[in-house]
Tab-separated table of C-alpha atoms in Angstrom:
chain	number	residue	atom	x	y	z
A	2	UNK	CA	24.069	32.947	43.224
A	3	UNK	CA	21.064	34.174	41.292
A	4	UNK	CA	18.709	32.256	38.801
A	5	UNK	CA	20.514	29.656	35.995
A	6	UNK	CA	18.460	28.525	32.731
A	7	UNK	CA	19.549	25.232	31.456
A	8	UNK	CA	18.167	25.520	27.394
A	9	UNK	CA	16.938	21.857	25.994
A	10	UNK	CA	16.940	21.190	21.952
A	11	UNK	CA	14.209	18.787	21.679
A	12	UNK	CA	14.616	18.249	18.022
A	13	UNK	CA	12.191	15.687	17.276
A	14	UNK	CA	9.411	18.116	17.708
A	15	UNK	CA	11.261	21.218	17.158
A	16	UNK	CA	10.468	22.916	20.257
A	17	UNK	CA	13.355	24.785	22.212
A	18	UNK	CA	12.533	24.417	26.130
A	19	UNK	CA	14.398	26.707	28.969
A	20	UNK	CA	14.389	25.300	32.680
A	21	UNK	CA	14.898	27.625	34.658
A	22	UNK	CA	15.490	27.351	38.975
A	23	UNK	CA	16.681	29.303	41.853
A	24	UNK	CA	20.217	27.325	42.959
A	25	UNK	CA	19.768	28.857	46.461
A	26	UNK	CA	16.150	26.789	46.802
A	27	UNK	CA	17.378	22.967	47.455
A	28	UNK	CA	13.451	21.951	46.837
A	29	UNK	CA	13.157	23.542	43.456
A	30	UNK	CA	13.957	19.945	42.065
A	31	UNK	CA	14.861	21.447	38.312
A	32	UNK	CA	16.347	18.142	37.690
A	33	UNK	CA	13.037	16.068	38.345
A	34	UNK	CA	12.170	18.463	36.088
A	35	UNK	CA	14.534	17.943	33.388
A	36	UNK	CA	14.280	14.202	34.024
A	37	UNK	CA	10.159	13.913	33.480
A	38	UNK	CA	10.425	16.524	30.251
A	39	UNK	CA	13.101	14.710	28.738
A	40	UNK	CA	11.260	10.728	29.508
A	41	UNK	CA	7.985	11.920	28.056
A	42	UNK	CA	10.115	13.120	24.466
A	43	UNK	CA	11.615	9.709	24.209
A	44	UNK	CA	8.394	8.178	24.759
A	45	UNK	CA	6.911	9.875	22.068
A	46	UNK	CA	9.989	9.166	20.135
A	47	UNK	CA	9.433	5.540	20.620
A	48	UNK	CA	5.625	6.234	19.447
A	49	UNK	CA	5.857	8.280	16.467
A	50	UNK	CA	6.516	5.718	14.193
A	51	UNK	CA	3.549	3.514	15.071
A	52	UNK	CA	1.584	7.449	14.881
A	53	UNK	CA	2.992	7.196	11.136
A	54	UNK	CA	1.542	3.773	10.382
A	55	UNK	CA	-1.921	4.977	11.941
A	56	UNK	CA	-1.733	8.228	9.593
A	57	UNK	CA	-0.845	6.471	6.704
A	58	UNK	CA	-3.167	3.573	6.945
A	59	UNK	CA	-5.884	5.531	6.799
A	60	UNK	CA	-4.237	6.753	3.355
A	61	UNK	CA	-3.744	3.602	2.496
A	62	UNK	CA	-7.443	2.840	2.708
A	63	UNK	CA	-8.575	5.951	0.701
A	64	UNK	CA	-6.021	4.624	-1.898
A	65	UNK	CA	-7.673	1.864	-2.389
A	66	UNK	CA	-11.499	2.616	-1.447
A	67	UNK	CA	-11.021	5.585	-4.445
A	68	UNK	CA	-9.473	3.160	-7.210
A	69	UNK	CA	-11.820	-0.021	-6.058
A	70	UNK	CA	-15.496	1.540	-5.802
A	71	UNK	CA	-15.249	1.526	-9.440
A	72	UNK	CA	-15.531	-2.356	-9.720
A	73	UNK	CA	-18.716	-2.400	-8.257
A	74	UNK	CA	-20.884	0.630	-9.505
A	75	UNK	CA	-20.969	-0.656	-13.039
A	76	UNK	CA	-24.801	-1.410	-12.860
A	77	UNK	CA	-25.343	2.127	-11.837
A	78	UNK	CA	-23.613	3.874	-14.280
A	79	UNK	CA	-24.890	2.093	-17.426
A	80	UNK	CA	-28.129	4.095	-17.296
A	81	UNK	CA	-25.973	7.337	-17.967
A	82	UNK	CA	-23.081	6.075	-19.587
A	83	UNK	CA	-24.047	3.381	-22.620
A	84	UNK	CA	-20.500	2.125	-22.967
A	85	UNK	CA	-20.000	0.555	-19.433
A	86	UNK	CA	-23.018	-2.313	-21.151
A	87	UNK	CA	-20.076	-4.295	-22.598
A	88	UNK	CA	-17.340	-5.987	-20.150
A	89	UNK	CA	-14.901	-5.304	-22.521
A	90	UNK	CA	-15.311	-1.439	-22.203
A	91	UNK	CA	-15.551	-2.022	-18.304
A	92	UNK	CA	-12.411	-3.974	-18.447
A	93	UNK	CA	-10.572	-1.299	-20.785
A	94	UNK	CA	-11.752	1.245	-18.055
A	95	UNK	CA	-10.069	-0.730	-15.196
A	96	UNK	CA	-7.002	-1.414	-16.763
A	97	UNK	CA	-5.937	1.842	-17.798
A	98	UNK	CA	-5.959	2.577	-14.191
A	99	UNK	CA	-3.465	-0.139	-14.242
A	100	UNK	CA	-1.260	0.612	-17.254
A	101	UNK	CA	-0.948	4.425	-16.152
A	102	UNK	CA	0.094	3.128	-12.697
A	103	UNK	CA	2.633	0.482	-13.522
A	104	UNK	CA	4.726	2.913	-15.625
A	105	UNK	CA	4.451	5.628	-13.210
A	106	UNK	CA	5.356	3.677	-10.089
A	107	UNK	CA	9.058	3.492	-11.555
A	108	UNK	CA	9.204	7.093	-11.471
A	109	UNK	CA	7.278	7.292	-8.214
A	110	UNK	CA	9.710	5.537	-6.966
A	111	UNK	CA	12.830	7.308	-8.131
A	112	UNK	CA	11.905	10.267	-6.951
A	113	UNK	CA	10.737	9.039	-3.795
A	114	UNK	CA	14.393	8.609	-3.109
A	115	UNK	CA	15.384	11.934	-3.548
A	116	UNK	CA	12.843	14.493	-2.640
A	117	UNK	CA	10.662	14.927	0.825
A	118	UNK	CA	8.229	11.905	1.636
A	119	UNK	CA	5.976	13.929	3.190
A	120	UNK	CA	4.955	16.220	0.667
A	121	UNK	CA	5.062	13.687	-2.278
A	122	UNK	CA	2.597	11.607	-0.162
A	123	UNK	CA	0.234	14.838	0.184
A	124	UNK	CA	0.318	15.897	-3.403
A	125	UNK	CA	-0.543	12.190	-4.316
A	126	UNK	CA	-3.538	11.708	-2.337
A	127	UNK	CA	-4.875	15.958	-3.084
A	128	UNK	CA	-5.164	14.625	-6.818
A	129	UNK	CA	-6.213	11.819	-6.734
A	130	UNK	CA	-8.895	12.821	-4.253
A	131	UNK	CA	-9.912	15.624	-6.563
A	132	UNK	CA	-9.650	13.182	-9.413
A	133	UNK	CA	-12.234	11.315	-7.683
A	134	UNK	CA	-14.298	14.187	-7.250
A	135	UNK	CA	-14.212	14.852	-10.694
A	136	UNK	CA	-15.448	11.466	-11.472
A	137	UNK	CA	-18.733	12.158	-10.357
A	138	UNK	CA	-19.213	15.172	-12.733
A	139	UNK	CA	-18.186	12.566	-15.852
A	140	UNK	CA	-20.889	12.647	-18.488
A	141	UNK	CA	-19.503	10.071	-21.031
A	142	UNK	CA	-16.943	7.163	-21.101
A	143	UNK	CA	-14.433	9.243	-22.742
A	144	UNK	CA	-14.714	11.433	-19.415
A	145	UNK	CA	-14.133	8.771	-17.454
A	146	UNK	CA	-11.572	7.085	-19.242
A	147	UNK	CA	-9.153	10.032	-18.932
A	148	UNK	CA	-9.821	10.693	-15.106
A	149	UNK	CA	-9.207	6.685	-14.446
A	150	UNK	CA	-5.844	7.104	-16.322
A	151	UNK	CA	-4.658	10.864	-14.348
A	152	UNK	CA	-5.834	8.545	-10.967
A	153	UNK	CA	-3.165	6.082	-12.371
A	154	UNK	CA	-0.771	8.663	-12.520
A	155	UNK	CA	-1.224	10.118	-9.071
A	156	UNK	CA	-2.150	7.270	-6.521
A	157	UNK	CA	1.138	5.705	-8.153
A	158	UNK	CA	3.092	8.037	-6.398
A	159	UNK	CA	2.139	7.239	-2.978
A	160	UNK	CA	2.800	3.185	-2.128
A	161	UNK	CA	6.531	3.457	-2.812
A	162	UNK	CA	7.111	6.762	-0.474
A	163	UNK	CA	4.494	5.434	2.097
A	164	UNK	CA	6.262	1.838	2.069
A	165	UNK	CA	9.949	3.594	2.036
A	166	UNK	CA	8.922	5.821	4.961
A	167	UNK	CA	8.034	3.024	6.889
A	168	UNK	CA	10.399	0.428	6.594
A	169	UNK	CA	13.035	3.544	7.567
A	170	UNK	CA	10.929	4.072	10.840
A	171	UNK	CA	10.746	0.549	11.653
A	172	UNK	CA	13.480	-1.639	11.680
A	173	UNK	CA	14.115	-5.110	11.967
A	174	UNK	CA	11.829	-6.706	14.335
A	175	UNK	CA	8.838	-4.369	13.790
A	176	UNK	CA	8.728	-4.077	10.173
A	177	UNK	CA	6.617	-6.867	8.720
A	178	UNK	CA	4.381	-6.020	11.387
A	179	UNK	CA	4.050	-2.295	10.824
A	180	UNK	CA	3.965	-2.663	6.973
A	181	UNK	CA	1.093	-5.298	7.854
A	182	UNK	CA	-0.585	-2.764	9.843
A	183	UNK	CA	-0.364	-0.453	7.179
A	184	UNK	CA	-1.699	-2.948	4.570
A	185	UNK	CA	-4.653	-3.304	6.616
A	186	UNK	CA	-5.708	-0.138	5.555
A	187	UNK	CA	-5.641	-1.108	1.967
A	188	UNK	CA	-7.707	-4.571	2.691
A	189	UNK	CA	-10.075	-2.460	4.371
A	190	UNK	CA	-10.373	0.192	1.740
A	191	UNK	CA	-11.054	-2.779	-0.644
A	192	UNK	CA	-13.993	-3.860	1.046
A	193	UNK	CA	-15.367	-0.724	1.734
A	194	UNK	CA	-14.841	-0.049	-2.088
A	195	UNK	CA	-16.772	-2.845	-2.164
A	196	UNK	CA	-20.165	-0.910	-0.611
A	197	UNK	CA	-19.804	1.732	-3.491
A	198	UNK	CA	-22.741	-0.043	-5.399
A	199	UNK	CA	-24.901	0.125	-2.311
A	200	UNK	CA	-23.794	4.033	-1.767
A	201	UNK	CA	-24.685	4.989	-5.302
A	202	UNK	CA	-28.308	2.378	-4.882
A	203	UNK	CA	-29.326	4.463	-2.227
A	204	UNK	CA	-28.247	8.086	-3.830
A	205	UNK	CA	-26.494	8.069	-6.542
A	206	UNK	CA	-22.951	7.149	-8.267
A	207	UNK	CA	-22.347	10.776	-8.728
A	208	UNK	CA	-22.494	11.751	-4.899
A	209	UNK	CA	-20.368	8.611	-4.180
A	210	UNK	CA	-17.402	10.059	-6.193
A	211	UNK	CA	-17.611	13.312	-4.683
A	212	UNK	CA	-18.528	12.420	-1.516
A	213	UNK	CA	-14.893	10.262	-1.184
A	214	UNK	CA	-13.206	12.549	-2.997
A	215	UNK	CA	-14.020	15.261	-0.458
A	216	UNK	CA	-12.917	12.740	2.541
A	217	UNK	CA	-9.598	12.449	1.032
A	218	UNK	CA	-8.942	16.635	0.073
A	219	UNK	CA	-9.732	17.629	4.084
A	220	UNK	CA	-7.162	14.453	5.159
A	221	UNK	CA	-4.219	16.152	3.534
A	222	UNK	CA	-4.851	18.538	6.388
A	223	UNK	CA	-3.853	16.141	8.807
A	224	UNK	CA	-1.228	15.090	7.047
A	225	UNK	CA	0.796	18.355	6.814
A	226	UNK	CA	0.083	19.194	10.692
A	227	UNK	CA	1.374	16.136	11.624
A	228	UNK	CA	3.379	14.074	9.131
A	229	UNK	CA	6.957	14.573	9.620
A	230	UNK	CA	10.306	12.976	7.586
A	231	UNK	CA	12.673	10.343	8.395
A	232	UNK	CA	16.047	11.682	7.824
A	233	UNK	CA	18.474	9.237	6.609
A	234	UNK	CA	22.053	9.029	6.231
A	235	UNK	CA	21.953	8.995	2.557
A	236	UNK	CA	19.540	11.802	2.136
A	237	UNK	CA	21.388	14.961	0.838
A	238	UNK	CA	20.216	18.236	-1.164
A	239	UNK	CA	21.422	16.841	-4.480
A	240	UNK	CA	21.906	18.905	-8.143
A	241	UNK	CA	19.670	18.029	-11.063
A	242	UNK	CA	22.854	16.779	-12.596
A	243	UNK	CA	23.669	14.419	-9.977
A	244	UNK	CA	20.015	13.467	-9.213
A	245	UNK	CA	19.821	12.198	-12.449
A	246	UNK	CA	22.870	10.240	-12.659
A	247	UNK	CA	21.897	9.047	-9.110
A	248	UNK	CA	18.904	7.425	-10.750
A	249	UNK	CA	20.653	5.609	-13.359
A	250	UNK	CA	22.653	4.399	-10.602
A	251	UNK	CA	19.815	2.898	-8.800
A	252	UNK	CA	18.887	1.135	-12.013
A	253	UNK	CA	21.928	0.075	-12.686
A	254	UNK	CA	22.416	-1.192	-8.914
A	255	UNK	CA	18.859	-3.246	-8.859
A	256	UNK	CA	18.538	-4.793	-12.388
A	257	UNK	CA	22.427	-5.948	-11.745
A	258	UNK	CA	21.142	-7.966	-8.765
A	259	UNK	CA	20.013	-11.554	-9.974
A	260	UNK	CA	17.580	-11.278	-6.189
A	261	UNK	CA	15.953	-8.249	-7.261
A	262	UNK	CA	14.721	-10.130	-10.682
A	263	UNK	CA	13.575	-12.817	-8.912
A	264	UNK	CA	11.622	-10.937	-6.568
A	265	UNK	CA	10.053	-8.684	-9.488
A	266	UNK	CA	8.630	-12.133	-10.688
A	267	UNK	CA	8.100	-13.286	-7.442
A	268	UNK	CA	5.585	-9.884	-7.144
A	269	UNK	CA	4.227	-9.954	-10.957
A	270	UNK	CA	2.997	-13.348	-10.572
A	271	UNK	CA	0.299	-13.427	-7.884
A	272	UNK	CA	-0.424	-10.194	-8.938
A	273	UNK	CA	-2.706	-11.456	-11.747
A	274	UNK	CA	-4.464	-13.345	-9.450
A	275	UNK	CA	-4.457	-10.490	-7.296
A	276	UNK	CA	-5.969	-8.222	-9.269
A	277	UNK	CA	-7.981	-10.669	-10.762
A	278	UNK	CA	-9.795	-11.163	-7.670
A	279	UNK	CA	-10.032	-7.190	-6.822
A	280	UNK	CA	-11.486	-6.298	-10.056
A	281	UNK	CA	-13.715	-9.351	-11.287
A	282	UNK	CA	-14.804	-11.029	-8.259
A	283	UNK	CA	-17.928	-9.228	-7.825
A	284	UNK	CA	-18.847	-10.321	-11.352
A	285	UNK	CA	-17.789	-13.943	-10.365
A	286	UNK	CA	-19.922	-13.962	-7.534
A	287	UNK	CA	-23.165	-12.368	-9.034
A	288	UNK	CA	-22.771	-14.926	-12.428
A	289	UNK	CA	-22.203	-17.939	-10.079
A	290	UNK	CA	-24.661	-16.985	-7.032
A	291	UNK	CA	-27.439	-15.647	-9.662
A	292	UNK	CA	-27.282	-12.714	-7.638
A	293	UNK	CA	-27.099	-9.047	-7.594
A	294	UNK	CA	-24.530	-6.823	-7.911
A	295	UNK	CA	-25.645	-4.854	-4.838
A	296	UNK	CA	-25.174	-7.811	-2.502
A	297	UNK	CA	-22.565	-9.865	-4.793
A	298	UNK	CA	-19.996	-6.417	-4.832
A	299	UNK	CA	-20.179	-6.074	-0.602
A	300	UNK	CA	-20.084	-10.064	-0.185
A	301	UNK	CA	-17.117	-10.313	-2.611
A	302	UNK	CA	-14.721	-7.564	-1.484
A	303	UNK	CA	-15.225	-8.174	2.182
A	304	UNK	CA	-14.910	-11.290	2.240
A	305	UNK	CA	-11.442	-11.152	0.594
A	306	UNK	CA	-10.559	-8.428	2.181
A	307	UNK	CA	-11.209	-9.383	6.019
A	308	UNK	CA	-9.617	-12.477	5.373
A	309	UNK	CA	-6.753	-10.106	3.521
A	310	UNK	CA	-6.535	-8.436	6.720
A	311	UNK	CA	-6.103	-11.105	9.012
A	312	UNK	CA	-3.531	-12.828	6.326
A	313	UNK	CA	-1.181	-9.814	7.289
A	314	UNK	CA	-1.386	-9.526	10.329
A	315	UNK	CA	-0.763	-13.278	11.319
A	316	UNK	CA	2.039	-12.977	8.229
A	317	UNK	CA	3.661	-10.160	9.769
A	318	UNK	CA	3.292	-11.623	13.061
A	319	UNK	CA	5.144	-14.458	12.187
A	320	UNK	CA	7.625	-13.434	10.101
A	321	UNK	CA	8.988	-10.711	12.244
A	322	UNK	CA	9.979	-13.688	14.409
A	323	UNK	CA	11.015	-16.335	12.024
A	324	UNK	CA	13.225	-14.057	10.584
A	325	UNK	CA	15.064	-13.604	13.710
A	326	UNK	CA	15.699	-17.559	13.914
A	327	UNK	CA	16.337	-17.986	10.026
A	328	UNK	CA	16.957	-15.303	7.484
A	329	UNK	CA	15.053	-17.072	4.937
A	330	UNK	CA	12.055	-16.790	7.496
A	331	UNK	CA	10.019	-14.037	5.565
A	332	UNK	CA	10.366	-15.480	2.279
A	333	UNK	CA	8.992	-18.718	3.977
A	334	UNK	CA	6.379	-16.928	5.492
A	335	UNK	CA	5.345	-15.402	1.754
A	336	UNK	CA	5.787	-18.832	0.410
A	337	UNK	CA	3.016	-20.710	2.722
A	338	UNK	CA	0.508	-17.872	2.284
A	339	UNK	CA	1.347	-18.376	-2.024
A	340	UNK	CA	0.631	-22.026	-1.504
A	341	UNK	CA	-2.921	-21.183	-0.065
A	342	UNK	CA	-3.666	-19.445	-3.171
A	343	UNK	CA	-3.893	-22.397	-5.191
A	344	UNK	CA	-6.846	-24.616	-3.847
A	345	UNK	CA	-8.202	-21.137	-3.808
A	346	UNK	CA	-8.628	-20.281	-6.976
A	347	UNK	CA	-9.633	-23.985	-7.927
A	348	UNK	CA	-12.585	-23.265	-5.268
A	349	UNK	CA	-13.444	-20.034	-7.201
A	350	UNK	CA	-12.958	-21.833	-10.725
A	351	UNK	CA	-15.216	-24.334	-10.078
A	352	UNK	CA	-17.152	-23.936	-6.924
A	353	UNK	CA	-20.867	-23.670	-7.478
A	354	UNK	CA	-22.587	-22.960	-4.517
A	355	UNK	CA	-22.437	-20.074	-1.690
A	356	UNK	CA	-20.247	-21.986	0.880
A	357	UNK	CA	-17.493	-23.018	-2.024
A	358	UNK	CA	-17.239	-19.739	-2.947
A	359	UNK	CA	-16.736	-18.059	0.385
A	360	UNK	CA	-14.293	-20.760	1.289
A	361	UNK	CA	-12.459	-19.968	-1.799
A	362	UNK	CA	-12.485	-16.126	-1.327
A	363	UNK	CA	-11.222	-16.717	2.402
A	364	UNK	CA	-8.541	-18.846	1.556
A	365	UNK	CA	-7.257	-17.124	-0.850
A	366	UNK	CA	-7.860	-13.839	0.893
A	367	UNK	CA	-5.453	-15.274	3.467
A	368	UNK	CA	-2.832	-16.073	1.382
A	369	UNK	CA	-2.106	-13.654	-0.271
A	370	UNK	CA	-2.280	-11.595	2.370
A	371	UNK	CA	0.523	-13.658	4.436
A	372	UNK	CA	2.265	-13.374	0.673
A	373	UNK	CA	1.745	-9.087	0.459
A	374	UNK	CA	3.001	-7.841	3.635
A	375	UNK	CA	6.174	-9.432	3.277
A	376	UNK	CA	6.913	-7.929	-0.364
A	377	UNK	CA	9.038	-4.858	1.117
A	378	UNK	CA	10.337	-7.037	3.813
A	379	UNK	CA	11.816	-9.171	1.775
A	380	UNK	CA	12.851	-6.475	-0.919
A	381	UNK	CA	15.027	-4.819	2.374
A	382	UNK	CA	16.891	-8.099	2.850
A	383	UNK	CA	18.773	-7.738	-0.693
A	384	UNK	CA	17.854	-3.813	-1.491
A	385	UNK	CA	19.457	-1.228	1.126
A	386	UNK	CA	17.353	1.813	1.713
A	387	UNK	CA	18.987	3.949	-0.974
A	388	UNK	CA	17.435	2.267	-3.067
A	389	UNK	CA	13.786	0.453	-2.263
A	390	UNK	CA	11.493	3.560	-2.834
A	391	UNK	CA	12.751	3.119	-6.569
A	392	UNK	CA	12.880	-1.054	-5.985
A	393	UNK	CA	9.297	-1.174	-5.334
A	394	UNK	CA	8.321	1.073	-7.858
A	395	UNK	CA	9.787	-1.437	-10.595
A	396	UNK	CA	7.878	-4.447	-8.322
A	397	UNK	CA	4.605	-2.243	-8.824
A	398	UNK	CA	5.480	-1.808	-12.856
A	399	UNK	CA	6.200	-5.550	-13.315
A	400	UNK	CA	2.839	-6.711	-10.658
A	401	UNK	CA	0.266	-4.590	-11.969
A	402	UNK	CA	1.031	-4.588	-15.324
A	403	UNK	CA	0.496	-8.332	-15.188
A	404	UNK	CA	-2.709	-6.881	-13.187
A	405	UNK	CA	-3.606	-4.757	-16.470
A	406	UNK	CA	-3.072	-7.636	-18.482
A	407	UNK	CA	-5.282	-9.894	-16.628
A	408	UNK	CA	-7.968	-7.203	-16.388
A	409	UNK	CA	-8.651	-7.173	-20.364
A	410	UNK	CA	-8.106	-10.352	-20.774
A	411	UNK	CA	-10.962	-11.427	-18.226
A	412	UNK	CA	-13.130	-8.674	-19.554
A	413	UNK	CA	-13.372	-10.527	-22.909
A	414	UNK	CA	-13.271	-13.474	-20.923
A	415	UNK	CA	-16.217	-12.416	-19.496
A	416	UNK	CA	-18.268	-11.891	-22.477
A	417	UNK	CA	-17.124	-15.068	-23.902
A	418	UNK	CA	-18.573	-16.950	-20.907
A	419	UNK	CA	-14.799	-18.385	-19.931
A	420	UNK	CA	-14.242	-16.582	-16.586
A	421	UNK	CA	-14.123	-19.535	-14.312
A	422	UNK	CA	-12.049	-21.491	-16.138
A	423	UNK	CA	-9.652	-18.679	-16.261
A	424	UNK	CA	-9.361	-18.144	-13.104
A	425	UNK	CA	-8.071	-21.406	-12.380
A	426	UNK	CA	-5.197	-21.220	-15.089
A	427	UNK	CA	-3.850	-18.684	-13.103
A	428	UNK	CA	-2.343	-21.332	-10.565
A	429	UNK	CA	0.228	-22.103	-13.139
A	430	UNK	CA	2.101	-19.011	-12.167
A	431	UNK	CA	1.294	-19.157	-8.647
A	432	UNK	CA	3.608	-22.236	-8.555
A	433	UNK	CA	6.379	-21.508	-10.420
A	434	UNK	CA	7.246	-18.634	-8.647
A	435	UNK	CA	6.894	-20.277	-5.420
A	436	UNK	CA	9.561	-23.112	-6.887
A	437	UNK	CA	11.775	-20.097	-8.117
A	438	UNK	CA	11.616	-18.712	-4.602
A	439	UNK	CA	12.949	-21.385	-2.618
A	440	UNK	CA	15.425	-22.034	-4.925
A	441	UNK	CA	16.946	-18.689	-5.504
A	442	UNK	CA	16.169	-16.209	-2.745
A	443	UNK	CA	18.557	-16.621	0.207
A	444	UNK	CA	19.074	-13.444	1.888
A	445	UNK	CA	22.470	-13.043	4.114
A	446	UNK	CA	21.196	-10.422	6.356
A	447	UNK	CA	17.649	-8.865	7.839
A	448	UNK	CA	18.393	-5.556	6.431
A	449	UNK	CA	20.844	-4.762	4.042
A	450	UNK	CA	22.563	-1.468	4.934
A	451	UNK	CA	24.466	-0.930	1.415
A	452	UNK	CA	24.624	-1.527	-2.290
């Protein structure tokens, strides 16, 4: 007998491998061979998702280190660009960010269904990385105004893909923890957009923008060596024709599910305390602390944001394993970190020296952080995976539009002196949706497989 090749597919990273042994040599040991090849491929099987989180984490964190910044460099910018003086234009500023991204993120969404993942995710953060590039070349508000509203446009397009991707690598018992993981990143990118008036102190606001711009153009690199697609059952090469019609079907499928409305409010109504806290709390602190923006904008976001961090992580944590022991477990888990959100914001209403303040900022940090990292999880428990790219697109219309809202109204809130005492109205909505969540949501499975 002469030499026999034995020809392995290893599909999941596309390589074709030939053994090859002499059958007359019983200590050629082709099959130890075979054995170790094919054991390290499954192991790196088994790893590849948790390589996904880790590549799009650090997306995640330019996502929101890009769109945050912003909230802090306000003092640097008014020597070059007049308008930013008044709150109100500041405010206007943020929330067309806001607008432009709530009724994009429907479309994000719908698409995210129905092409390639990957490459959406790529194209979103090349513009909006150049987008932030271009910010730093802006010579007048009107400038900026129009590159806050095209960042709108493009980060919009990555949470829904980056969150569908996800949740189809990992599932049940590792999701809440991997989407945690992955919301990490945007806690962290919060507080580091929090630095972004000490960056632009010590050069200037105009190498800050292109600076992080430039971070975010060389990561695409990595991204398209290394980022590959989870193939689904559903996913097919579709006709224009029948993607479109396959999009009214997903609208018609959602908004005819009484859940899904429930959990659009049950995401639009934190979300103005939410964003309340990412885009004004810097303000709060340096008006209440009589401090400046340069230590108020570092103190405020990291604070919320570490405490963000460890909210998810615990909340993932924990619901990954309630869940198994009751299906209502991960809206439970969302309802206890809503709950901490409400002495919170009394804290931050009314607190008046540095250790109320903190203690406010870390509670509610917490909270809602236990409360955002089980927003898909729970959205996969009524929504089957046809369908939750385009799901959380509609959550991101309904939350941050209530975000845009809030913005401009707390910009003229600001200049009318009423900020505190607006922040603490907002625990009216915090409560009734946690009432309409224990009374409506009860999920029959942990992941529903069809529509």
């Amino acid at each position: 007998m002469g030499q026999i090749q034995i020809y392995l597919n290893a599909g999941f990273i596309h390589q074709e491998i030939y053994f090859t042994f002499d059958a007359r040599k019983t200590d050629d040991c082709w099959d130890e061979k075979f054995r170790r090849y094919a054991m390290t491929k499954i192991q790196e099987k088994k790893s590849y998702p948790w390589i996904v989180v880790a590549m799009l984490w650090f997306v995640a964190l330019l996502n929101y280190m890009d769109r945050q910044m912003l909230s802090t460099m306000r003092p640097a910018m008014m020597a070059d660009i007049a308008e930013l003086v008044s709150a109100a234009n500041f405010g206007r500023l943020m929330a067309v960010f806001l607008w432009i991204y709530a009724f994009t993120s429907p479309v994000s969404g719908l698409i995210a269904d129905r092409i390639n993942r990957k490459w959406l995710i790529i194209g979103s953060l090349f513009v909006w990385s150049t987008v932030t590039l271009l910010m730093g070349h802006a010579e007048n508000f009107n400038q900026l105004y129009i590159l806050r509203a095209l960042m709108g446009v493009s980060e919009a397009f990555y949470i829904p893909a980056g969150l569908s991707l996800i949740a189809d690598y990992h599932q049940g018992k590792t999701r809440s923890i991997a989407v945690g993981f992955h919301t990490t990143g945007i806690y962290l990118g919060q507080a580091f957009g929090g630095f972004g008036a000490v960056v632009s102190s010590l050069f200037s606001w105009q190498t800050t923008f292109h600076t992080f711009g430039m971070l975010g153009i060389i990561y695409c690199i990595v991204l398209i060596l290394f980022l590959k697609e989870k193939k689904v059952g559903y996913q097919a090469k579709q006709s224009f024709k029948a993607g479109i019609s396959g999009m009214g079907k997903a609208l018609v499928v959602l908004f005819g599910n009484i859940s899904f409305w429930v959990i659009l409010f049950y995401f639009s109504a934190p979300s103005l305390p939410g964003w309340a806290t990412k885009n004004w709390l810097p303000t709060l602190f340096s008006e209440t602390l009589q401090i400046e923006m340069e230590q108020a904008g570092p103190m405020a976001t990291i604070t919320i944001a570490m405490a963000s961090l460890v909210g998810v992580l615990i909340g993932g944590f924990l619901s990954d394993r309630w869940v198994q022991k009751n299906l209502r477990g991960r809206i439970y888990t969302g309802v206890a970190g809503l709950f901490l959100t409400i002495p919170a914001l009394l804290l931050l209403a009314y607190g008046s020296n540095l250790p109320m303040i903190v203690a406010g900022a870390v509670c509610f940090g917490f909270g809602f952080g236990m409360f955002d990292v089980n927003s898909m999880p729970i959205l996969c428990q009524f929504v089957s995976s046809r369908y939750r790219a385009t799901g959380y697109g509609l959550m991101n219309l309904a939350g941050i539009s209530a975000g845009a809202a809030v913005t401009n109204w707390l910009g003229k809130s600001v200049d009318a002196g009423h900020l505190e005492r607006d922040f603490a109205v907002m625990t009216v909505f915090v409560a009734a949706v946690i009432v309409l969540n224990l009374v409506v949501l009860r999920p029959k499975v942990i992941d529903k497989k069809d529509d």
